[in-house]
Each structure stands twice: as C-alpha cells, then as structure tokens.
C-alpha cells in the first residue's frame, strides 16, 4: 500500500461491487491466501480444534451456545476460547473445526456482511448471509482436504419472516436449513440428543437457554474434547439470544447461575 | 490546419473551480454540528432512499453535497478503504484523519488531471470514543482542499448564509435534539420551516456499542422538529 493510500475506485467492468471478498481479491489477494493441499501429505503437527456448538430455534428467535474448549490432539489448547460470534446485528455464527482458520473465516464473514450493508445501504437477507458463508466454507475446500476442516453453524432472526432460522454446513460448503435445531463438533451427538429430548415447538427463549446449557454439559460429560462449566476458574459456555431486538450475549453471571443450578439439581453426584 | 489556442494554467484552474462551484451551488446544503452525544448531520434532502449521509466505519460517517453519483462513488471508495484497513490491521487503526487525506489526494488528482473536476464537497466526521476524546470534522472541497473544523461545519453553495446563522445559534454542549433543531433552522431560507419530509438527519452517537452511526427518522424526527 502507498504511503498515502488513494481511494480504491474502479473503472467499469472491474468494480468488485458490494462484496468485500471480491474487493480483497482485486486489491490485496495476499491477505486471502489459503493453505494449499499437498497431495499425499498429512500435517506434521497438531492444530487447535474447536468442539461443541449448537443453535436452537425458539419462540421469537434463536438461542446459540458453545463450550469454551479447544483441543490439540489429546491436550487442551485453550480453555477459554470463544467459538460463538455475532455475525451482524441479527445473526450469529458458531464454529467447529480448525480454530485458526475458523476464526479468520468469521472475521472475514463479519466484514463481508457489514461491508455489503454499508455499500448497498441495506442489510442482506438472512438467506443471503447464509449463502455467503456457504461460499466461504467452499473456498476452504483445499485446506479441508488436508484435514483442516471448518464447519460453521449459522443462525439468526429473519426479519422478513419474523422468526428464527438455523443453518448448518458441511466441509464442501453445503448449506442445510435445519427445521428446529442443530449442533456441531465432536460433542454434537450428545448435545443433539439432549436437545431432541427436550425441544418442542414454541419453547421460550428462556427454556432454550436452559436446554443449551444442559446439552453442552451432557456433551462435556461424554466427550473429552468438550469443556464443561469450570467453577474453579469461572469459565462458562457462551450463550446468545437472537430475536427481533438483535444479537445479545447472555451475562456470564447468568450462565454461571444456571450452571450452578444444574449442578445442584439434576447433575448432582454425576451418575455414569 | 487548426491551431490550438494557448490557455494559461491559471485560467484552466479558475475555469475548473468555477465549474465545480456552480455544480455544487445547484444542490442543497448540509450542516454538521457537535453536540453532547456526539455529532449530528442535517441535510436538506427530499429523498428517502438516495442518502447524502452514510456510515463509513464504527465511529466515522461520510456526507456529501453536489452531484449524487460522484459523492456516492467517493462514499463507496471510503467504505472500501476503511474496511480493508480494519481487516488487515485492526478496527482501532481506521481513522477519519487518514480517510480524509485519501479523499483529499483523490479529489486533488482528479481536479488537476481529469477533464472535469468532481462537483462535490464532502465531510468526514468522527466521534470521539469518550467525551474527553475530541470529535473530528474534516471538510474537503472539490479541488482537494482539506479543512479541519470544530463545533460545526457547512457544506454546499449556501455556506456563507448558513454559517452566519449557525454562528448566532450554536453553542457547545447542545443536546442531540437541540442540535437537530438548530441545524434544520439554519438550512431553511428566510421565513421557511423545513419539515421532517424535507430533511435527512443522522448522528454519530458516542454511547452506542461499536457502530456509532444511526439515522434519525420517522416519529423521532417528527417529535424533535415539532
């Protein structure tokens, strides 16, 4: 970049439009470089992996949650990693998979959404946002082939339809809208079973929050890569509610109190 | 064979400046005022969809008067520059100062090198993160002249009259509503009152989380102006 950067103004035919990704491709392709697959080789080192995240549709919106552990092989890479992010005012994204790539993908996704909104003067539709994320996951395919998989979970409040919606993805960028809920990561099977047992149409956001904390607890109970509430250090899952008022993280004290309630009650004694 | 006439550089620059000024004077003016909550921008604009004031970054806004397609292009350029910088470095590294300099460079180059100068006057405003941190108002002219203003600034052909009006009415520490009222009043011609449907109003509010920009519209604006 020059000392005094001139405005990126493009002539006809080369304009990247409202896409920040296209802009970067045109102006600073270096900052988009993805790891390329080397055939027949596996990575000679272990990378941090994010584990269990989930999204539950509820009355008037969606609840999203994620545990706080990242693992690297069989050791703990980070015990207070954040895997749940506000994508924009009305949507959230939670990540599972190779943490380093996933966090960068989220950062790019956040800018992509805000950039579109500022250039066009109006935010993308929820479906549009979900499709954008799909393209980013697909762009990561060469890395995924080498084991560096990133699989996000996307959920938000659809203002045009006045309800919450949940989208899950696979490694090739396939986007699947989930009817009611979804979970992702190594502890997802356990979490999903807990949600399935407790979920019903029209549950309140408050109930969905309780279910999300309970199911993360269950996942942590069964899956070593998922972190449970850490009362000693005061580390608790991240939980957010997205409704017509926007994306909002729950206070840590609230999550702590709910986790304590769980430990005093149904999970007391920790039966096998 | 035709002979090209010699035209002195002074004359060329003067003609270009006159041309740009005339274009700008055809449009409506815009004012920006500092207030207790941050910065208020008020423009005379009947359109509800073609904006003169826009969000650029977390605490930075852009406003333009003159030719719509030209300042719109500048706005997009600014958003691109800001988002790229914020992505490649950090959100804190995006400043109105560097953005204003980029605008001044671009406008200056277009003014001297292109056939036709941009018929625009623009504003890059940044609200301080805390009440102690000063706000910044950069006023940039069609030829790249960059001015660092405080308290208030006026963009457009009618700047002198509006500036005089504001000099009498502006005082530091106005509330958001007062600043909007004063701004709207200063834009109106003698004996005319501008209604909510003739004004575009936006604010950079220090107290908002991350994105300080918001539009003041609908019932809120009606309430303030009544």
Coordinates of C-alpha atoms in Angstrom, one line a residue, chain A residues 1 4-10 15-20 23-24 27-28 31-32 87-89 104 107-111 113-121, chain B residues 51 54-58 72-91 98-99 101-103 105-106 109 118 208 210-211:
Chain A
X1 CA 0.0 0.0 0.0
X4 CA -1.0 7.9 1.4
X5 CA -3.4 5.4 0.1
X6 CA -5.6 6.6 -2.7
X7 CA -9.3 5.5 -2.7
X8 CA -10.0 2.2 -4.3
X9 CA -12.1 3.5 -7.2
X10 CA -12.6 1.1 -10.1
X15 CA -15.7 -3.0 -9.9
X16 CA -16.0 -5.6 -7.1
X17 CA -19.5 -4.5 -6.2
X18 CA -20.7 -4.8 -2.6
X19 CA -18.6 -7.9 -1.9
X20 CA -15.6 -7.4 0.4
X23 CA -12.5 -6.3 -3.2
X24 CA -9.7 -8.1 -1.4
X27 CA -6.7 -5.2 -4.3
X28 CA -4.9 -7.4 -1.7
X31 CA -4.4 -11.4 2.6
X32 CA -6.7 -14.1 1.3
X87 CA -22.1 -12.1 12.6
X88 CA -24.0 -8.9 12.5
X89 CA -26.8 -7.3 14.4
X104 CA -10.3 -15.9 10.4
X107 CA -13.7 -12.2 10.8
X108 CA -14.0 -12.1 7.1
X109 CA -17.6 -13.1 7.2
X110 CA -18.4 -10.2 9.7
X111 CA -16.7 -7.7 7.5
X113 CA -21.9 -8.6 5.9
X114 CA -21.2 -5.1 7.2
X115 CA -19.4 -4.1 4.0
X116 CA -22.5 -5.1 2.0
X117 CA -24.8 -3.2 4.3
X118 CA -22.7 0.0 4.1
X119 CA -22.3 -0.1 0.3
X120 CA -25.8 -1.0 -0.5
X121 CA -27.5 0.9 2.3
Chain B
X51 CA -28.8 9.4 1.0
X54 CA -23.7 7.5 5.3
X55 CA -21.9 5.2 7.7
X56 CA -18.3 4.5 6.8
X57 CA -16.9 2.8 9.9
X58 CA -17.5 2.3 13.6
X72 CA -21.7 8.3 -3.9
X73 CA -18.7 6.9 -5.6
X74 CA -16.5 8.6 -3.1
X75 CA -18.5 7.2 -0.3
X76 CA -18.1 3.7 -1.6
X77 CA -14.3 4.3 -2.0
X78 CA -14.1 5.4 1.6
X79 CA -16.1 2.4 2.9
X80 CA -13.7 0.1 0.9
X81 CA -10.6 1.8 2.2
X82 CA -11.8 1.7 5.8
X83 CA -13.0 -1.9 5.7
X84 CA -9.7 -3.1 4.1
X85 CA -7.6 -1.2 6.7
X86 CA -9.7 -2.5 9.6
X87 CA -9.5 -6.1 8.3
X88 CA -5.8 -6.0 7.5
X89 CA -4.7 -4.2 10.7
X90 CA -7.3 -3.6 13.4
X91 CA -10.6 -1.8 13.8
X98 CA -6.2 9.1 7.1
X99 CA -9.5 8.7 5.3
X101 CA -6.2 12.5 3.5
X102 CA -7.1 9.8 1.0
X103 CA -10.1 11.8 -0.1
X105 CA -5.5 13.1 -2.5
X106 CA -8.1 11.7 -4.8
X109 CA -5.7 14.5 -8.5
X118 CA -15.9 16.4 -9.2
X208 CA -23.8 3.3 21.1
X210 CA -19.4 -0.2 18.4
X211 CA -21.3 1.3 15.4

